[in-house]
PDB file of C-alpha atoms in Angstrom:
ATOM      1  CA  MET A  67       0.000   0.000   0.000  1.00 56.00           C
ATOM      2  CA  ASP A  68       1.268   3.479  -0.831  1.00 60.00           C
ATOM      3  CA  SER A  69       1.264   5.294   2.513  1.00 61.00           C
ATOM      4  CA  THR A  70       2.490   8.621   1.172  1.00 72.00           C
ATOM      5  CA  VAL A  71       0.095  11.453   1.936  1.00 82.00           C
ATOM      6  CA  PRO A  72       0.535  14.301  -0.542  1.00 74.00           C
ATOM      7  CA  LYS A  73       1.677  17.503   1.112  1.00 75.00           C
ATOM      8  CA  GLY A  74       0.525  19.883  -1.590  1.00 83.00           C
ATOM      9  CA  GLN A  75      -3.223  20.387  -1.980  1.00 94.00           C
ATOM     10  CA  THR A  76      -3.880  18.517   1.284  1.00 97.00           C
ATOM     11  CA  ALA A  77      -5.561  19.813   4.458  1.00 98.00           C
ATOM     12  CA  LEU A  78      -5.535  18.424   7.998  1.00 98.00           C
ATOM     13  CA  LEU A  79      -9.002  18.337   9.574  1.00 98.00           C
ATOM     14  CA  ILE A  80      -9.293  18.233  13.376  1.00 99.00           C
ATOM     15  CA  VAL A  81     -12.843  17.263  14.298  1.00 98.00           C
ATOM     16  CA  ASP A  82     -14.563  18.090  17.603  1.00 98.00           C
ATOM     17  CA  VAL A  83     -11.566  18.098  19.939  1.00 98.00           C
ATOM     18  CA  GLN A  84     -13.588  20.052  22.494  1.00 98.00           C
ATOM     19  CA  ASN A  85     -14.080  20.014  26.246  1.00 98.00           C
ATOM     20  CA  ASP A  86     -17.550  18.504  26.259  1.00 97.00           C
ATOM     21  CA  PHE A  87     -16.285  15.529  24.260  1.00 98.00           C
ATOM     22  CA  CYS A  88     -12.814  15.151  25.744  1.00 98.00           C
ATOM     23  CA  ALA A  89     -12.343  16.758  29.154  1.00 98.00           C
ATOM     24  CA  ALA A  90     -12.837  15.116  32.538  1.00 97.00           C
ATOM     25  CA  ASP A  91     -15.306  17.862  33.468  1.00 96.00           C
ATOM     26  CA  GLY A  92     -17.109  17.848  30.098  1.00 96.00           C
ATOM     27  CA  LYS A  93     -20.640  16.728  29.283  1.00 93.00           C
ATOM     28  CA  MET A  94     -19.677  13.283  27.980  1.00 94.00           C
ATOM     29  CA  ALA A  95     -17.685  12.534  31.112  1.00 95.00           C
ATOM     30  CA  GLY A  96     -20.767  13.527  33.073  1.00 92.00           C
ATOM     31  CA  PHE A  97     -22.729  10.966  31.072  1.00 91.00           C
ATOM     32  CA  GLY A  98     -20.276   8.336  32.326  1.00 94.00           C
ATOM     33  CA  VAL A  99     -18.312   7.526  29.169  1.00 95.00           C
ATOM     34  CA  ASP A 100     -14.788   6.095  29.232  1.00 97.00           C
ATOM     35  CA  LEU A 101     -12.312   8.828  28.262  1.00 98.00           C
ATOM     36  CA  SER A 102      -9.196   6.659  28.398  1.00 98.00           C
ATOM     37  CA  THR A 103      -8.707   6.657  24.605  1.00 98.00           C
ATOM     38  CA  ILE A 104      -8.974  10.425  24.208  1.00 98.00           C
ATOM     39  CA  ASP A 105      -5.655  11.834  25.408  1.00 98.00           C
ATOM     40  CA  PRO A 106      -3.450   9.375  23.473  1.00 98.00           C
ATOM     41  CA  ALA A 107      -5.289  10.384  20.283  1.00 98.00           C
ATOM     42  CA  VAL A 108      -4.976  14.090  21.123  1.00 98.00           C
ATOM     43  CA  ASP A 109      -1.238  13.619  21.677  1.00 98.00           C
ATOM     44  CA  ARG A 110      -0.982  12.422  18.087  1.00 98.00           C
ATOM     45  CA  ILE A 111      -3.242  15.191  16.781  1.00 98.00           C
ATOM     46  CA  GLU A 112      -0.871  17.710  18.357  1.00 98.00           C
ATOM     47  CA  ARG A 113       2.057  16.151  16.501  1.00 98.00           C
ATOM     48  CA  LEU A 114       0.158  16.127  13.210  1.00 98.00           C
ATOM     49  CA  ALA A 115      -0.885  19.770  13.586  1.00 98.00           C
ATOM     50  CA  THR A 116       2.693  20.842  14.325  1.00 97.00           C
ATOM     51  CA  SER A 117       4.043  18.932  11.336  1.00 96.00           C
ATOM     52  CA  ALA A 118       1.280  20.214   9.051  1.00 96.00           C
ATOM     53  CA  ARG A 119       2.018  23.831   9.897  1.00 96.00           C
ATOM     54  CA  ARG A 120       5.738  23.269   9.366  1.00 94.00           C
ATOM     55  CA  SER A 121       5.043  21.595   6.010  1.00 92.00           C
ATOM     56  CA  GLY A 122       2.601  24.240   4.780  1.00 93.00           C
ATOM     57  CA  VAL A 123      -0.421  21.951   5.074  1.00 96.00           C
ATOM     58  CA  PRO A 124      -3.538  23.939   6.053  1.00 97.00           C
ATOM     59  CA  VAL A 125      -4.928  23.018   9.480  1.00 98.00           C
ATOM     60  CA  ILE A 126      -8.696  23.260   9.817  1.00 98.00           C
ATOM     61  CA  PHE A 127     -10.431  22.997  13.185  1.00 98.00           C
ATOM     62  CA  ILE A 128     -13.998  21.753  12.898  1.00 98.00           C
ATOM     63  CA  ARG A 129     -16.056  22.226  16.035  1.00 98.00           C
ATOM     64  CA  LEU A 130     -19.623  21.654  17.139  1.00 97.00           C
ATOM     65  CA  VAL A 131     -21.386  24.779  18.386  1.00 97.00           C
ATOM     66  CA  THR A 132     -25.036  24.254  19.309  1.00 94.00           C
ATOM     67  CA  MET A 133     -27.999  26.353  20.381  1.00 92.00           C
ATOM     68  CA  PRO A 134     -31.438  25.165  21.547  1.00 92.00           C
ATOM     69  CA  GLU A 135     -33.144  26.864  18.609  1.00 91.00           C
ATOM     70  CA  THR A 136     -31.080  24.923  16.075  1.00 90.00           C
ATOM     71  CA  ASP A 137     -31.071  21.493  17.741  1.00 88.00           C
ATOM     72  CA  SER A 138     -31.812  18.703  15.293  1.00 88.00           C
ATOM     73  CA  LYS A 139     -35.444  17.608  15.473  1.00 92.00           C
ATOM     74  CA  ALA A 140     -34.369  14.235  14.081  1.00 90.00           C
ATOM     75  CA  LEU A 141     -31.774  13.834  16.832  1.00 87.00           C
ATOM     76  CA  LEU A 142     -34.246  14.831  19.540  1.00 84.00           C
ATOM     77  CA  ALA A 143     -36.756  12.316  18.180  1.00 92.00           C
ATOM     78  CA  LEU A 144     -34.110   9.585  18.097  1.00 86.00           C
ATOM     79  CA  TYR A 145     -33.081  10.357  21.665  1.00 84.00           C
ATOM     80  CA  ALA A 146     -36.712  10.333  22.818  1.00 90.00           C
ATOM     81  CA  ARG A 147     -37.177   6.830  21.398  1.00 92.00           C
ATOM     82  CA  GLN A 148     -34.087   5.782  23.354  1.00 90.00           C
ATOM     83  CA  GLY A 149     -35.410   7.288  26.566  1.00 89.00           C
ATOM     84  CA  ILE A 150     -33.008  10.222  26.469  1.00 83.00           C
ATOM     85  CA  GLY A 151     -34.343  13.697  27.191  1.00 80.00           C
ATOM     86  CA  PRO A 152     -33.522  16.879  25.260  1.00 79.00           C
ATOM     87  CA  GLU A 153     -30.606  17.508  27.586  1.00 79.00           C
ATOM     88  CA  GLY A 154     -28.772  14.841  25.578  1.00 75.00           C
ATOM     89  CA  ALA A 155     -28.440  17.349  22.742  1.00 76.00           C
ATOM     90  CA  ALA A 156     -27.210  20.141  25.017  1.00 83.00           C
ATOM     91  CA  VAL A 157     -23.553  19.527  24.189  1.00 90.00           C
ATOM     92  CA  CYS A 158     -21.018  22.187  23.124  1.00 95.00           C
ATOM     93  CA  ARG A 159     -23.482  24.996  23.709  1.00 95.00           C
ATOM     94  CA  LYS A 160     -22.456  28.332  22.254  1.00 96.00           C
ATOM     95  CA  ASP A 161     -20.426  30.539  24.614  1.00 96.00           C
ATOM     96  CA  THR A 162     -19.872  27.775  27.165  1.00 96.00           C
ATOM     97  CA  ALA A 163     -16.610  26.181  28.279  1.00 97.00           C
ATOM     98  CA  GLY A 164     -17.847  22.875  26.876  1.00 97.00           C
ATOM     99  CA  ALA A 165     -17.596  24.222  23.331  1.00 97.00           C
ATOM    100  CA  ASP A 166     -13.994  25.364  23.830  1.00 98.00           C
ATOM    101  CA  TYR A 167     -11.071  23.456  22.329  1.00 98.00           C
ATOM    102  CA  TYR A 168      -9.420  20.717  24.341  1.00 98.00           C
ATOM    103  CA  ARG A 169      -5.599  20.834  24.512  1.00 98.00           C
ATOM    104  CA  VAL A 170      -5.131  21.601  20.794  1.00 98.00           C
ATOM    105  CA  PHE A 171      -5.846  25.194  19.805  1.00 98.00           C
ATOM    106  CA  PRO A 172      -5.907  27.077  16.491  1.00 98.00           C
ATOM    107  CA  GLN A 173      -2.735  29.001  15.711  1.00 97.00           C
ATOM    108  CA  PRO A 174      -2.313  31.996  13.409  1.00 97.00           C
ATOM    109  CA  GLY A 175      -3.050  30.855   9.864  1.00 96.00           C
ATOM    110  CA  ASP A 176      -5.260  27.942  10.916  1.00 98.00           C
ATOM    111  CA  ARG A 177      -8.887  27.921   9.814  1.00 98.00           C
ATOM    112  CA  ILE A 178     -12.046  27.309  11.855  1.00 98.00           C
ATOM    113  CA  VAL A 179     -15.354  25.776  10.766  1.00 98.00           C
ATOM    114  CA  ASP A 180     -18.339  25.775  13.133  1.00 98.00           C
ATOM    115  CA  LYS A 181     -21.014  23.147  12.578  1.00 97.00           C
ATOM    116  CA  GLN A 182     -24.324  22.116  14.110  1.00 96.00           C
ATOM    117  CA  ARG A 183     -24.594  18.585  12.753  1.00 96.00           C
ATOM    118  CA  TYR A 184     -22.292  15.570  12.740  1.00 96.00           C
ATOM    119  CA  SER A 185     -20.560  16.209   9.417  1.00 98.00           C
ATOM    120  CA  GLY A 186     -18.152  19.075   8.968  1.00 98.00           C
ATOM    121  CA  PHE A 187     -19.659  19.583   5.513  1.00 98.00           C
ATOM    122  CA  ALA A 188     -23.321  19.848   6.584  1.00 97.00           C
ATOM    123  CA  ASP A 189     -24.464  23.452   6.037  1.00 96.00           C
ATOM    124  CA  THR A 190     -20.992  24.903   6.646  1.00 98.00           C
ATOM    125  CA  ASN A 191     -18.442  26.782   4.552  1.00 98.00           C
ATOM    126  CA  LEU A 192     -15.939  23.906   4.648  1.00 98.00           C
ATOM    127  CA  GLN A 193     -16.207  22.966   0.991  1.00 98.00           C
ATOM    128  CA  LEU A 194     -15.898  26.595  -0.135  1.00 98.00           C
ATOM    129  CA  MET A 195     -12.827  26.942   2.082  1.00 97.00           C
ATOM    130  CA  LEU A 196     -11.241  23.816   0.622  1.00 98.00           C
ATOM    131  CA  SER A 197     -12.072  24.779  -2.950  1.00 97.00           C
ATOM    132  CA  ALA A 198     -10.649  28.275  -2.532  1.00 96.00           C
ATOM    133  CA  ALA A 199      -7.389  26.748  -1.257  1.00 96.00           C
ATOM    134  CA  GLY A 200      -7.195  24.208  -4.093  1.00 97.00           C
ATOM    135  CA  ILE A 201      -7.420  21.263  -1.679  1.00 97.00           C
ATOM    136  CA  VAL A 202      -7.983  17.830  -3.224  1.00 97.00           C
ATOM    137  CA  SER A 203      -7.142  15.493  -0.323  1.00 97.00           C
ATOM    138  CA  LEU A 204      -7.908  15.425   3.394  1.00 98.00           C
ATOM    139  CA  VAL A 205      -6.273  13.931   6.468  1.00 98.00           C
ATOM    140  CA  VAL A 206      -8.999  13.524   9.093  1.00 98.00           C
ATOM    141  CA  THR A 207      -8.499  13.236  12.853  1.00 98.00           C
ATOM    142  CA  GLY A 208     -10.649  13.785  15.919  1.00 98.00           C
ATOM    143  CA  VAL A 209     -13.536  12.463  17.990  1.00 98.00           C
ATOM    144  CA  THR A 210     -15.561  10.457  17.930  1.00 98.00           C
ATOM    145  CA  THR A 211     -14.498   7.973  15.281  1.00 98.00           C
ATOM    146  CA  GLU A 212     -17.908   6.439  14.626  1.00 98.00           C
ATOM    147  CA  CYS A 213     -19.875   9.691  14.685  1.00 97.00           C
ATOM    148  CA  CYS A 214     -18.520  13.069  13.581  1.00 98.00           C
ATOM    149  CA  VAL A 215     -15.236  11.772  12.153  1.00 98.00           C
ATOM    150  CA  ASP A 216     -17.067   9.057  10.228  1.00 98.00           C
ATOM    151  CA  SER A 217     -19.714  11.480   8.942  1.00 98.00           C
ATOM    152  CA  THR A 218     -17.107  14.006   7.802  1.00 98.00           C
ATOM    153  CA  VAL A 219     -15.007  11.339   6.053  1.00 98.00           C
ATOM    154  CA  ARG A 220     -17.998   9.974   4.153  1.00 98.00           C
ATOM    155  CA  ASP A 221     -19.179  13.421   3.084  1.00 98.00           C
ATOM    156  CA  GLY A 222     -15.671  14.363   1.974  1.00 98.00           C
ATOM    157  CA  PHE A 223     -15.410  11.218  -0.127  1.00 98.00           C
ATOM    158  CA  MET A 224     -18.828  11.889  -1.689  1.00 98.00           C
ATOM    159  CA  ARG A 225     -17.529  15.300  -2.722  1.00 98.00           C
ATOM    160  CA  ASP A 226     -14.588  13.661  -4.515  1.00 98.00           C
ATOM    161  CA  TYR A 227     -11.843  14.428  -2.012  1.00 98.00           C
ATOM    162  CA  GLU A 228      -9.247  11.720  -1.491  1.00 97.00           C
ATOM    163  CA  VAL A 229      -9.540  11.024   2.215  1.00 98.00           C
ATOM    164  CA  PHE A 230      -6.949   9.660   4.620  1.00 98.00           C
ATOM    165  CA  VAL A 231      -7.854   8.816   8.213  1.00 98.00           C
ATOM    166  CA  ALA A 232      -5.123   8.958  10.835  1.00 98.00           C
ATOM    167  CA  SER A 233      -6.519   5.923  12.618  1.00 98.00           C
ATOM    168  CA  ASP A 234      -4.623   6.358  15.885  1.00 98.00           C
ATOM    169  CA  ALA A 235      -5.361  10.100  15.970  1.00 98.00           C
ATOM    170  CA  CYS A 236      -9.079   9.376  16.233  1.00 98.00           C
ATOM    171  CA  ALA A 237     -10.898   8.047  19.276  1.00 98.00           C
ATOM    172  CA  ALA A 238     -14.234   6.652  20.383  1.00 98.00           C
ATOM    173  CA  TYR A 239     -15.477   5.948  23.882  1.00 98.00           C
ATOM    174  CA  GLU A 240     -15.910   2.255  23.064  1.00 97.00           C
ATOM    175  CA  PRO A 241     -13.061   0.385  21.308  1.00 96.00           C
ATOM    176  CA  ASP A 242     -15.404  -1.829  19.294  1.00 97.00           C
ATOM    177  CA  LEU A 243     -17.146   1.220  17.799  1.00 97.00           C
ATOM    178  CA  HIS A 244     -13.761   2.723  16.902  1.00 98.00           C
ATOM    179  CA  GLU A 245     -12.593  -0.457  15.190  1.00 98.00           C
ATOM    180  CA  ALA A 246     -15.876  -1.109  13.380  1.00 98.00           C
ATOM    181  CA  SER A 247     -16.004   2.426  12.035  1.00 98.00           C
ATOM    182  CA  LEU A 248     -12.403   2.276  10.820  1.00 98.00           C
ATOM    183  CA  LYS A 249     -13.064  -1.039   9.131  1.00 98.00           C
ATOM    184  CA  SER A 250     -16.039   0.375   7.248  1.00 98.00           C
ATOM    185  CA  LEU A 251     -14.239   3.588   6.309  1.00 98.00           C
ATOM    186  CA  GLY A 252     -11.176   1.709   5.115  1.00 98.00           C
ATOM    187  CA  LEU A 253     -13.294  -0.588   2.991  1.00 98.00           C
ATOM    188  CA  ASN A 254     -15.286   2.086   1.221  1.00 98.00           C
ATOM    189  CA  PHE A 255     -14.233   5.680   1.814  1.00 98.00           C
ATOM    190  CA  ALA A 256     -10.681   6.306   2.990  1.00 98.00           C
ATOM    191  CA  THR A 257      -7.096   5.152   3.247  1.00 97.00           C
ATOM    192  CA  LEU A 258      -6.246   4.296   6.851  1.00 98.00           C
ATOM    193  CA  LEU A 259      -2.800   5.357   8.047  1.00 97.00           C
ATOM    194  CA  THR A 260      -1.085   5.706  11.387  1.00 97.00           C
ATOM    195  CA  THR A 261       0.174   9.039  12.596  1.00 97.00           C
ATOM    196  CA  GLU A 262       3.739   7.890  11.942  1.00 96.00           C
ATOM    197  CA  GLU A 263       2.879   7.017   8.346  1.00 96.00           C
ATOM    198  CA  VAL A 264       1.323  10.451   7.762  1.00 96.00           C
ATOM    199  CA  LEU A 265       4.314  12.201   9.302  1.00 95.00           C
ATOM    200  CA  ALA A 266       6.780  10.093   7.350  1.00 92.00           C
ATOM    201  CA  GLY A 267       4.944  10.886   4.129  1.00 84.00           C
ATOM    202  CA  TRP A 268       5.119  14.624   4.761  1.00 84.00           C
ATOM    203  CA  GLU A 269       8.772  14.472   5.756  1.00 77.00           C
ATOM    204  CA  LYS A 270       9.534  12.364   2.674  1.00 71.00           C
ATOM    205  CA  ALA A 271       7.899  15.026   0.530  1.00 52.00           C
ATOM    206  CA  ASP A 272      10.259  17.716   1.850  1.00 50.00           C
TER     207      ASP A 272
END
């Protein structure tokens, strides 16, 4: 398998690395999820972001920012059928600490995309941003693997971007969901690489 990620015309996407999803005092921790996979993945995201900036690869932070008036009716209905109240959707609320970045922060020259649905492409300016920069391939990282990372990867592929997933720079709260999502993405939508393989590819391109 060719593990070389092109440096030119490639962007690094960092999906939903935010307090509510990642921090010990965030909403998901309050729901009782296992956060043990998060920090190792964020360590690798930090390395990828540093290398991308050094190599001239655009870094794009995609974050969830929600408000009660724009909560998904479909999501609320799904939660209701599962016995979950509307508070389940009250994650990464606008102007709260939960919506803030976790450990990895945008630097000068990085780009930011705010979203209100799982995919970074859903009703955002992400595709316009990528098109304006001449981007044709994406390296995707973030949380959670089976939800917002997965949705963003699939939408990127459907828009004819070549997609690479840094498999160890993504995380889910349940290992089986992480592995199942990667298996599906690797079969149909993306090339799966480790962080070391991405970094080696960029260094090789220097």
